[in-house]
Amino acid sequence: MKKPSQKKQPAIQYTIVPKDLAGHLFNVSLTVAAPDPEGQVFALPAWIPGSYMIREFARNIVRIRAEAGGAAVALTKLDKHSWRAAPCAGPLSLHYEVYAWDLSVRAAHLDQTHGFFNGTSVFLRVLGQEETPHLVDIQRPADPAARTWRVATAMAELGARRYGFGTYAASNYDELIDHPVEMGDFELATFKAHGIPHDIVVTGRVPNLDMARLQADLKAICETQIAFFEPKSKQAPMERYVFMTMAVGDGYGGLEHRASTALICARADLPSTATPKSAEPGEGYLRFLGLCSHEYFHTWNVKRIKPAVFAPYDLQVENYTPLLWLFEGFTSYYDDLMLVRSGIIGEPTYFKLLGKTIGGVLRGSGRTKQSVAESSFDAWSKYYRQDENSANAIISYYTKGSLIALAFDLTIRAKTNGARSLDDVMLALWERYGRDFYPSVGRGVTEAELEVLFDEVSGLKLKSMFERYVRGTEDLPLAKLYAPLGVKVTDERKNGKPSLDAGIGRDPLGAKLTQVHEGGAAHQAGLSAHDVVIAIDGLRVSGNPPNIDTLLGRYRVGDKVTVHAFRRDELMAFEVTLHGDRVPGITLSQAVAGKKSVAIRRPSAV
């Protein structure tokens, strides 16, 4: 006997209009054909996946009203991000304004130059109907300034043409909020990576943008990553991908999505046709390519391979997991590695990047107090809410997580004589937990399952590494692990320059101490974060950047100096015994000249 078929609910329909460009307001309308007869509840997410902090996007809803059949329907505020409409016959429509003035990859921004939004900032969720299709009509602003605007999104077109205003479709609410939208007069280019179209969208003034080089470099990175996860089929997990980039004077950041990424960067970091081409990217462009590589790797690692608690997300409260060291840290390991494997950079440049990461991890004493598993769990309250004491209290699951990935990679390679590597673990994670995650929500991996998989794939017993480096706070023995591969790791801190051992920032009066490192010269002398140093041994601190290093360059480690500083509005004097600069200077090099490290290649290439 056949089961009676369930009646399919009509699609949830949204209309979004950039209403007031100068006032930064989006008008949003939402229509529910069959509202809950007991009173339909609506909620805006409190956070956006990929950025682990409660952001309370509903605070940007300026005003809201509901109606049905031409008559007003009462709305009751339930909490800071939820409303209930009074019982009514459908269709029920909500009309609301969203203030959009957050120039970041996490929220929404609108002015006369462009519009950008993540669905988590503008689309109220219809509770109980999240799995129905969702349609969005993106309308052109009436403002003459926007007459030439186009639309960029990875969302499927329905009534709209590609890059045009009109109707777009998502299969459910989770997909709807996973396709950010950029609108404006942007630069646009398209390339194919293993047959899949990839768009590059650049908003903001970027004179002489070298789009051809950007296309070539991103194509190499994307094809390398697709082949990494699908070495046989070279099949990408999306039908189309969009790199959305907002170029500004000074900025850096990215947020991953299932078929796109939202990026913000300094325009100086983008390649220029006016600059002589070099074999490798300059520092700024390399930083941007590393960001692109990182967010693209997330297409597999966190957008499809997920922690169990993210399948599905609870968008109204914190979703705690001790596994961000894997999803962010391992992505941070592979982002630079993919630059090498794709031929964008050579091994010497890779080693410089790696040395900088190792030094950054060793810099703060927080690494001895918090494990990466704890850092992952506490991301909501500590990593994403850092203050002047963070270096002394926490560890980054990004940076130390990337070094843990390196340690696992080197260990597995060494103990299997190059037959296995961390690549095999990532492929197993993809095949078991990621490949079939969409279109239905698949199952995420638990902490226990992860450890079993590591042992199974590698054929090793790796529990002690999890205990010592993941749940413990031991420093990673990278020099020892690299030695069999002919790579020398050198710590050059012993010859450090005289230093206050504090973070230095600008201030009109002199130099503000942004951080005071535990056990350092400033700490031992009694100086504190936010103190403004105005003189050292009677000589004024000035300049941009402040001239503290120049002044201290006249002294030796162990010398005593008098530091005058303001704490709030009180002038104070401190006797400081100068320490050597403890900023780690880590270098990596081949012990045998001309030998290429097997650590950057697949085991099959060894």
PDB file of N, CA, C and O in Angstrom, residues 60-89:
ATOM      1  N   ASN A  60      19.580  45.376  13.637  1.00  0.00           N
ATOM      2  CA  ASN A  60      19.588  46.278  12.490  1.00  0.00           C
ATOM      3  C   ASN A  60      18.240  46.370  11.783  1.00  0.00           C
ATOM      4  O   ASN A  60      18.134  47.087  10.783  1.00  0.00           O
ATOM      5  N   ILE A  61      17.239  45.660  12.280  1.00  0.00           N
ATOM      6  CA  ILE A  61      15.890  45.829  11.738  1.00  0.00           C
ATOM      7  C   ILE A  61      15.309  47.107  12.336  1.00  0.00           C
ATOM      8  O   ILE A  61      15.079  47.206  13.543  1.00  0.00           O
ATOM      9  N   VAL A  62      15.075  48.082  11.473  1.00  0.00           N
ATOM     10  CA  VAL A  62      14.663  49.412  11.937  1.00  0.00           C
ATOM     11  C   VAL A  62      13.183  49.431  12.294  1.00  0.00           C
ATOM     12  O   VAL A  62      12.784  49.969  13.320  1.00  0.00           O
ATOM     13  N   ARG A  63      12.361  48.889  11.419  1.00  0.00           N
ATOM     14  CA  ARG A  63      10.925  48.778  11.714  1.00  0.00           C
ATOM     15  C   ARG A  63      10.368  47.586  10.953  1.00  0.00           C
ATOM     16  O   ARG A  63      10.925  47.172   9.935  1.00  0.00           O
ATOM     17  N   ILE A  64       9.269  47.056  11.461  1.00  0.00           N
ATOM     18  CA  ILE A  64       8.698  45.841  10.890  1.00  0.00           C
ATOM     19  C   ILE A  64       7.189  45.844  11.093  1.00  0.00           C
ATOM     20  O   ILE A  64       6.690  46.326  12.120  1.00  0.00           O
ATOM     21  N   ARG A  65       6.466  45.341  10.101  1.00  0.00           N
ATOM     22  CA  ARG A  65       5.009  45.214  10.219  1.00  0.00           C
ATOM     23  C   ARG A  65       4.557  43.981   9.452  1.00  0.00           C
ATOM     24  O   ARG A  65       5.289  43.452   8.601  1.00  0.00           O
ATOM     25  N   ALA A  66       3.344  43.527   9.738  1.00  0.00           N
ATOM     26  CA  ALA A  66       2.785  42.348   9.073  1.00  0.00           C
ATOM     27  C   ALA A  66       1.389  42.664   8.581  1.00  0.00           C
ATOM     28  O   ALA A  66       0.664  43.497   9.157  1.00  0.00           O
ATOM     29  N   GLU A  67       0.991  41.961   7.513  1.00  0.00           N
ATOM     30  CA  GLU A  67      -0.358  42.135   6.986  1.00  0.00           C
ATOM     31  C   GLU A  67      -0.810  40.854   6.299  1.00  0.00           C
ATOM     32  O   GLU A  67       0.006  40.037   5.858  1.00  0.00           O
ATOM     33  N   ALA A  68      -2.131  40.685   6.211  1.00  0.00           N
ATOM     34  CA  ALA A  68      -2.740  39.558   5.512  1.00  0.00           C
ATOM     35  C   ALA A  68      -4.072  40.027   4.938  1.00  0.00           C
ATOM     36  O   ALA A  68      -4.880  40.636   5.660  1.00  0.00           O
ATOM     37  N   GLY A  69      -4.285  39.786   3.654  1.00  0.00           N
ATOM     38  CA  GLY A  69      -5.533  40.207   3.024  1.00  0.00           C
ATOM     39  C   GLY A  69      -5.763  41.700   3.084  1.00  0.00           C
ATOM     40  O   GLY A  69      -6.918  42.154   3.162  1.00  0.00           O
ATOM     41  N   GLY A  70      -4.691  42.486   3.102  1.00  0.00           N
ATOM     42  CA  GLY A  70      -4.821  43.935   3.147  1.00  0.00           C
ATOM     43  C   GLY A  70      -5.033  44.502   4.532  1.00  0.00           C
ATOM     44  O   GLY A  70      -5.129  45.727   4.685  1.00  0.00           O
ATOM     45  N   ALA A  71      -5.115  43.654   5.541  1.00  0.00           N
ATOM     46  CA  ALA A  71      -5.329  44.115   6.921  1.00  0.00           C
ATOM     47  C   ALA A  71      -4.077  43.890   7.759  1.00  0.00           C
ATOM     48  O   ALA A  71      -3.342  42.916   7.553  1.00  0.00           O
ATOM     49  N   ALA A  72      -3.832  44.790   8.699  1.00  0.00           N
ATOM     50  CA  ALA A  72      -2.664  44.662   9.568  1.00  0.00           C
ATOM     51  C   ALA A  72      -2.794  43.442  10.469  1.00  0.00           C
ATOM     52  O   ALA A  72      -3.886  43.085  10.916  1.00  0.00           O
ATOM     53  N   VAL A  73      -1.689  42.795  10.723  1.00  0.00           N
ATOM     54  CA  VAL A  73      -1.618  41.647  11.627  1.00  0.00           C
ATOM     55  C   VAL A  73      -0.658  41.999  12.756  1.00  0.00           C
ATOM     56  O   VAL A  73       0.448  42.500  12.500  1.00  0.00           O
ATOM     57  N   ALA A  74      -1.091  41.734  13.976  1.00  0.00           N
ATOM     58  CA  ALA A  74      -0.268  42.079  15.135  1.00  0.00           C
ATOM     59  C   ALA A  74       0.997  41.215  15.189  1.00  0.00           C
ATOM     60  O   ALA A  74       0.953  40.009  14.939  1.00  0.00           O
ATOM     61  N   LEU A  75       2.116  41.864  15.508  1.00  0.00           N
ATOM     62  CA  LEU A  75       3.390  41.176  15.712  1.00  0.00           C
ATOM     63  C   LEU A  75       3.813  41.325  17.165  1.00  0.00           C
ATOM     64  O   LEU A  75       3.797  42.431  17.715  1.00  0.00           O
ATOM     65  N   THR A  76       4.186  40.236  17.790  1.00  0.00           N
ATOM     66  CA  THR A  76       4.654  40.255  19.174  1.00  0.00           C
ATOM     67  C   THR A  76       6.124  39.883  19.206  1.00  0.00           C
ATOM     68  O   THR A  76       6.521  38.837  18.672  1.00  0.00           O
ATOM     69  N   LYS A  77       6.942  40.732  19.805  1.00  0.00           N
ATOM     70  CA  LYS A  77       8.380  40.442  19.925  1.00  0.00           C
ATOM     71  C   LYS A  77       8.568  39.401  21.024  1.00  0.00           C
ATOM     72  O   LYS A  77       8.134  39.583  22.171  1.00  0.00           O
ATOM     73  N   LEU A  78       9.204  38.289  20.672  1.00  0.00           N
ATOM     74  CA  LEU A  78       9.401  37.204  21.628  1.00  0.00           C
ATOM     75  C   LEU A  78      10.740  37.303  22.353  1.00  0.00           C
ATOM     76  O   LEU A  78      10.846  36.964  23.528  1.00  0.00           O
ATOM     77  N   ASP A  79      11.754  37.724  21.641  1.00  0.00           N
ATOM     78  CA  ASP A  79      13.079  37.937  22.221  1.00  0.00           C
ATOM     79  C   ASP A  79      13.830  38.884  21.283  1.00  0.00           C
ATOM     80  O   ASP A  79      13.210  39.513  20.424  1.00  0.00           O
ATOM     81  N   LYS A  80      15.147  38.970  21.414  1.00  0.00           N
ATOM     82  CA  LYS A  80      15.876  39.984  20.651  1.00  0.00           C
ATOM     83  C   LYS A  80      15.934  39.714  19.156  1.00  0.00           C
ATOM     84  O   LYS A  80      16.305  40.601  18.375  1.00  0.00           O
ATOM     85  N   HIS A  81      15.549  38.503  18.713  1.00  0.00           N
ATOM     86  CA  HIS A  81      15.609  38.238  17.280  1.00  0.00           C
ATOM     87  C   HIS A  81      14.399  37.467  16.747  1.00  0.00           C
ATOM     88  O   HIS A  81      14.457  36.935  15.641  1.00  0.00           O
ATOM     89  N   SER A  82      13.303  37.392  17.505  1.00  0.00           N
ATOM     90  CA  SER A  82      12.137  36.600  17.088  1.00  0.00           C
ATOM     91  C   SER A  82      10.835  37.374  17.269  1.00  0.00           C
ATOM     92  O   SER A  82      10.685  38.164  18.213  1.00  0.00           O
ATOM     93  N   TRP A  83       9.887  37.112  16.342  1.00  0.00           N
ATOM     94  CA  TRP A  83       8.552  37.716  16.395  1.00  0.00           C
ATOM     95  C   TRP A  83       7.510  36.637  16.121  1.00  0.00           C
ATOM     96  O   TRP A  83       7.767  35.679  15.384  1.00  0.00           O
ATOM     97  N   ARG A  84       6.314  36.818  16.697  1.00  0.00           N
ATOM     98  CA  ARG A  84       5.184  35.944  16.377  1.00  0.00           C
ATOM     99  C   ARG A  84       4.054  36.795  15.814  1.00  0.00           C
ATOM    100  O   ARG A  84       3.660  37.809  16.414  1.00  0.00           O
ATOM    101  N   ALA A  85       3.559  36.375  14.643  1.00  0.00           N
ATOM    102  CA  ALA A  85       2.391  37.042  14.068  1.00  0.00           C
ATOM    103  C   ALA A  85       1.128  36.425  14.641  1.00  0.00           C
ATOM    104  O   ALA A  85       1.077  35.218  14.913  1.00  0.00           O
ATOM    105  N   ALA A  86       0.129  37.246  14.834  1.00  0.00           N
ATOM    106  CA  ALA A  86      -1.149  36.737  15.330  1.00  0.00           C
ATOM    107  C   ALA A  86      -1.725  35.733  14.328  1.00  0.00           C
ATOM    108  O   ALA A  86      -1.466  35.825  13.119  1.00  0.00           O
ATOM    109  N   PRO A  87      -2.503  34.726  14.791  1.00  0.00           N
ATOM    110  CA  PRO A  87      -3.101  33.752  13.870  1.00  0.00           C
ATOM    111  C   PRO A  87      -3.901  34.460  12.774  1.00  0.00           C
ATOM    112  O   PRO A  87      -4.640  35.417  13.040  1.00  0.00           O
ATOM    113  N   CYS A  88      -3.735  33.982  11.558  1.00  0.00           N
ATOM    114  CA  CYS A  88      -4.442  34.581  10.431  1.00  0.00           C
ATOM    115  C   CYS A  88      -4.444  33.603   9.266  1.00  0.00           C
ATOM    116  O   CYS A  88      -3.660  32.653   9.233  1.00  0.00           O
ATOM    117  N   ALA A  89      -5.345  33.832   8.334  1.00  0.00           N
ATOM    118  CA  ALA A  89      -5.356  33.043   7.108  1.00  0.00           C
ATOM    119  C   ALA A  89      -4.322  33.623   6.151  1.00  0.00           C
ATOM    120  O   ALA A  89      -4.141  34.833   6.069  1.00  0.00           O
TER     121      ALA A  89
END
